[in-house]
Short mmCIF file of C-alpha atoms in Angstrom, two decimals:
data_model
loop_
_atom_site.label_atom_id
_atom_site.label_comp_id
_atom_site.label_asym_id
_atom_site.label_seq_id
_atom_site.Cartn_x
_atom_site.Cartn_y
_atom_site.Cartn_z
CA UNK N 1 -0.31 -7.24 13.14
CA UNK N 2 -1.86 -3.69 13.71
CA UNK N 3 -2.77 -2.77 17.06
CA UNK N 4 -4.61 0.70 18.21
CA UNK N 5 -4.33 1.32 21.91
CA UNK N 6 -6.24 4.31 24.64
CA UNK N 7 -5.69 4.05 28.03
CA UNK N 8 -6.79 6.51 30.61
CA UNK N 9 -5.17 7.62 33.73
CA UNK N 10 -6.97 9.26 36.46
CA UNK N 11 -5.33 11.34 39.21
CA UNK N 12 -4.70 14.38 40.84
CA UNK N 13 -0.71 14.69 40.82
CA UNK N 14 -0.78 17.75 43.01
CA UNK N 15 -3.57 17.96 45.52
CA UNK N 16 -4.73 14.64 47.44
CA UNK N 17 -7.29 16.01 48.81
CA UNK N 18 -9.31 17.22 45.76
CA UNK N 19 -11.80 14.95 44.78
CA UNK N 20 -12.08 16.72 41.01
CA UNK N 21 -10.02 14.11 39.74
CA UNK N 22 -8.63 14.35 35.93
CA UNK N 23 -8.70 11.56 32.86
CA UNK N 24 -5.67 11.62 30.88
CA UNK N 25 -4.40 9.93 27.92
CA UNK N 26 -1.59 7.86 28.31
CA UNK N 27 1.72 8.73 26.94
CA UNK N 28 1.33 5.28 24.51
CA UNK N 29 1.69 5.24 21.35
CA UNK N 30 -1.75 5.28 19.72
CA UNK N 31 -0.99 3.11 16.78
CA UNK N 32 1.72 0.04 16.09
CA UNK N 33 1.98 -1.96 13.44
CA UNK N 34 4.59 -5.34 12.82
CA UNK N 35 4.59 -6.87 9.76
CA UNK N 36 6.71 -9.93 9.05
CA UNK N 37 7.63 -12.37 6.27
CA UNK N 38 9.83 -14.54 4.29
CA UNK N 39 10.33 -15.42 0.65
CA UNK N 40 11.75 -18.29 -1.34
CA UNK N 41 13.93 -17.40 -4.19
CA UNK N 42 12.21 -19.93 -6.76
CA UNK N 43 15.64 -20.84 -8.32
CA UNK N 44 17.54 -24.04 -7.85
CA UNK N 45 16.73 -28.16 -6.34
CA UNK N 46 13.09 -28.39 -6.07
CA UNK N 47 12.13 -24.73 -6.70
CA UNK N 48 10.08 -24.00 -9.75
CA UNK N 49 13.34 -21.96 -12.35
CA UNK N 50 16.67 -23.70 -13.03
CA UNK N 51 15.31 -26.70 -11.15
CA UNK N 52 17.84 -29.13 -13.22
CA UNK N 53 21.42 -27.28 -12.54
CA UNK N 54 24.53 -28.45 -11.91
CA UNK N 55 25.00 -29.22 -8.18
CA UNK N 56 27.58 -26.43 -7.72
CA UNK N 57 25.54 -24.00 -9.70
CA UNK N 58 22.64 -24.49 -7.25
CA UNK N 59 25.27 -24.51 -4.30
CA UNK N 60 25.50 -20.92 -5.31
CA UNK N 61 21.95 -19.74 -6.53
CA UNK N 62 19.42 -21.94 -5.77
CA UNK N 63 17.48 -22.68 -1.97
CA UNK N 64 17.86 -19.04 -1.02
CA UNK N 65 15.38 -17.51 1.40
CA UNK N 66 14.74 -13.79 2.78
CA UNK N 67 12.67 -12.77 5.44
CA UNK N 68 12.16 -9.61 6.99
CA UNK N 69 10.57 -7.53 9.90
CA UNK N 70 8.59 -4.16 9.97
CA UNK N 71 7.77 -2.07 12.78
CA UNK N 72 6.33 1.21 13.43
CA UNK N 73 4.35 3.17 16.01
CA UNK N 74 2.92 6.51 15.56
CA UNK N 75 5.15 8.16 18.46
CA UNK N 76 4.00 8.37 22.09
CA UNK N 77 2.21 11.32 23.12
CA UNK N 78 4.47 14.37 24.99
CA UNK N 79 4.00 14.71 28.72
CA UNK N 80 4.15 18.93 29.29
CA UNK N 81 5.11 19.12 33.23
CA UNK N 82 3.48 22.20 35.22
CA UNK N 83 4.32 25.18 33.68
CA UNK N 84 2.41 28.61 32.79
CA UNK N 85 0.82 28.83 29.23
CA UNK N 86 -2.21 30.18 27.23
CA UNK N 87 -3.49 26.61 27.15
CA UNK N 88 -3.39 26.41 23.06
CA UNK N 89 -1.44 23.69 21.27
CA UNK N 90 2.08 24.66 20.83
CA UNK N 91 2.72 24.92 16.89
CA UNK N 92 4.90 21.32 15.84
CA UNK N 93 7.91 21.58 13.57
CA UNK N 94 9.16 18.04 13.97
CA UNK N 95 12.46 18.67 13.50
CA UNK N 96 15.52 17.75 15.64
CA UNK N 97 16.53 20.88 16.01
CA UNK N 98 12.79 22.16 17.27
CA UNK N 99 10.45 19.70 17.79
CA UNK N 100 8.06 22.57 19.11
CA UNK N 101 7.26 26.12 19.74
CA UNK N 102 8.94 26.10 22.90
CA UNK N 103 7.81 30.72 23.21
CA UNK N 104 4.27 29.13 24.27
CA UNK N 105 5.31 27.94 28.04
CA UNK N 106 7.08 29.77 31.02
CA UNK N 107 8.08 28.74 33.96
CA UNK N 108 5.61 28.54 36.73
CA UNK N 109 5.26 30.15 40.11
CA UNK N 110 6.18 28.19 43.17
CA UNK N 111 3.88 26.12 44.91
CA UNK N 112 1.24 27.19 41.78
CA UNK N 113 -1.50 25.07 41.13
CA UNK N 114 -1.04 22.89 37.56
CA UNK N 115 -2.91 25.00 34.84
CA UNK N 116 -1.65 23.59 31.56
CA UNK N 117 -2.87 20.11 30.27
CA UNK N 118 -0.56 17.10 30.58
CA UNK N 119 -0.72 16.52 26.74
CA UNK N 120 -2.14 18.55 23.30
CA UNK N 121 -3.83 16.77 20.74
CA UNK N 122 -1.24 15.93 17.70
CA UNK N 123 1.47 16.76 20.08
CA UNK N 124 3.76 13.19 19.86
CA UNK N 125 6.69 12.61 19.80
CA UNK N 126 9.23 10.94 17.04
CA UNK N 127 7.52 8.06 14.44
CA UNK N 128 9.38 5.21 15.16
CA UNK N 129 9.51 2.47 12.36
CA UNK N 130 12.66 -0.57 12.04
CA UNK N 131 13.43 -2.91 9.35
CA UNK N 132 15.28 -5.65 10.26
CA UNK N 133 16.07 -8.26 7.08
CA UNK N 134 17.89 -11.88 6.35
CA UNK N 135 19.15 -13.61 3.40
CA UNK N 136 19.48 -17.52 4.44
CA UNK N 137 20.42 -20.94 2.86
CA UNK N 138 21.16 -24.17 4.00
CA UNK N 139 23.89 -26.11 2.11
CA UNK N 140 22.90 -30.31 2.65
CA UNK N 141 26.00 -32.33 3.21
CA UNK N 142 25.50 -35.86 4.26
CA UNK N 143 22.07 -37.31 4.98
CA UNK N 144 22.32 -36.13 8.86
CA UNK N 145 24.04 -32.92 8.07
CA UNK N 146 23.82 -29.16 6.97
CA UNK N 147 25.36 -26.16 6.80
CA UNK N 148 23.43 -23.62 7.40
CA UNK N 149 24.51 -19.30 6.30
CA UNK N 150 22.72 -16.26 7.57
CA UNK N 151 23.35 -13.09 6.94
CA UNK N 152 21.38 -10.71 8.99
CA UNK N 153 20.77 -6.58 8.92
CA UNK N 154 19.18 -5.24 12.11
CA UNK N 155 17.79 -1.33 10.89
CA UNK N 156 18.48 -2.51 7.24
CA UNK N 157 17.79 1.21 5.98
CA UNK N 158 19.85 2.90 8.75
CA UNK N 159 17.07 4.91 9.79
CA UNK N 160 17.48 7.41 12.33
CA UNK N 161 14.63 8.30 14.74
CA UNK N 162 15.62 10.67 17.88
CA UNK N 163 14.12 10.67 21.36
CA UNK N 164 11.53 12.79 22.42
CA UNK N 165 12.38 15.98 22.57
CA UNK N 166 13.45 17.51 26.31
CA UNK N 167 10.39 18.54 28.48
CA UNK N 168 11.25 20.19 30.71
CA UNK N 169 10.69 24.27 30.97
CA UNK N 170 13.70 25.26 32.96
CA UNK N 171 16.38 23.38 30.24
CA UNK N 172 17.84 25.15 28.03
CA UNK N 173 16.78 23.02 25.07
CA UNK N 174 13.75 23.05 25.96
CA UNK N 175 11.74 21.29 22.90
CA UNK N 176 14.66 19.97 21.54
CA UNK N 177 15.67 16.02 21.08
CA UNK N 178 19.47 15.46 21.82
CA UNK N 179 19.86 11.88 21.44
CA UNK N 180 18.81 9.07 19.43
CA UNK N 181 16.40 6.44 20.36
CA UNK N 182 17.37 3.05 18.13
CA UNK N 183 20.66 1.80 16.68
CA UNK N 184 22.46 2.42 13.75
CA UNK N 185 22.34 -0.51 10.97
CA UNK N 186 23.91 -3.62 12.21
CA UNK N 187 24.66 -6.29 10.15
CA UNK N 188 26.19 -9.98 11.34
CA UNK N 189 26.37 -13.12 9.60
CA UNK N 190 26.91 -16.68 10.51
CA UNK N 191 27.66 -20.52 9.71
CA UNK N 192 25.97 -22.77 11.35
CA UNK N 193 26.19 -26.72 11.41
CA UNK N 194 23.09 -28.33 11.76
CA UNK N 195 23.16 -32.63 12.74
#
């Protein structure tokens, strides 16, 4: 599933009265993808290799099944509140430390009219992608009855991805992300009787 997304926003944040209303981009992501799957381990009862082993031979390799989850966005665009600039992109660096050239922007004036855009081209914040994964089999044990074993990995690949980076002028780390957005790798598993 791939999904590419614009949405507008049209305002004047600082003076009601002017009717010189601005368009905007929103602050979504502009693309997100999910991809998702299982496979069949083709070993054991009814699969197509070692179809003919011993019953507690295919209790331990055969009817196995994986299936996994992939997500990603392209990282939503960074709102730049009011502040006084030259109006060019700030250079990107993309790294928790720096995110971005933080020199380019001052603080403004009081009770200053905005002057900066909202939002640069190419200026987004973190790439956010998550694989979450399972390995699975049920175990028959009477006509009516199974056992059934997960074993479950949320953020397999213990990926980190940080927030976006602080935006506001008057912090001190200004530019810089201090946190971090999803969750470590998790993994669970559990035995389930089915009837």
């Amino acid at each position: 599933n791939y999904n590419q997304e614009r949405n507008y926003e049209f305002f004047d944040d600082l003076d009601r009265f002017n009717g010189d209303f601005t368009f905007i981009d929103s602050s979504n992501p502009r693309h997100r993808i999910s991809v998702a799957g299982s496979y069949d381990f083709p070993f054991g009862k009814g699969r197509p290799l070692l179809n003919n082993l011993h019953p507690v031979l295919n209790a331990i390799i055969g009817g196995w099944q994986t299936s996994h989850l992939l997500m990603a966005n392209s990282g939503p665009f960074l709102r730049f509140g009011q502040m006084i600039t030259d109006g060019s992109a700030p250079e990107v660096y993309r790294k928790r430390t720096q995110w971005f050239d933080p020199s380019k922007f001052q603080r403004p004036l009081p009770h200053s009219l905005r002057e900066n855009p909202w939002q640069y081209p190419g200026v987004t914040g973190p790439r956010y992608w998550n694989l979450d994964s399972t390995l699975s089999k049920t175990f028959p044990i009477q006509e009516r009855f199974n056992l059934e074993f997960r074993f479950e990995a949320y953020n397999l690949t213990n990926a980190f991805v940080p927030t976006n980076p602080v935006m506001s002028v008057t912090a001190s780390n200004f530019g810089v992300t201090t946190s971090q957005q999803n969750r470590g790798r998790e993994m669970q598993y559990s035995l389930r009787l089915v009837f």
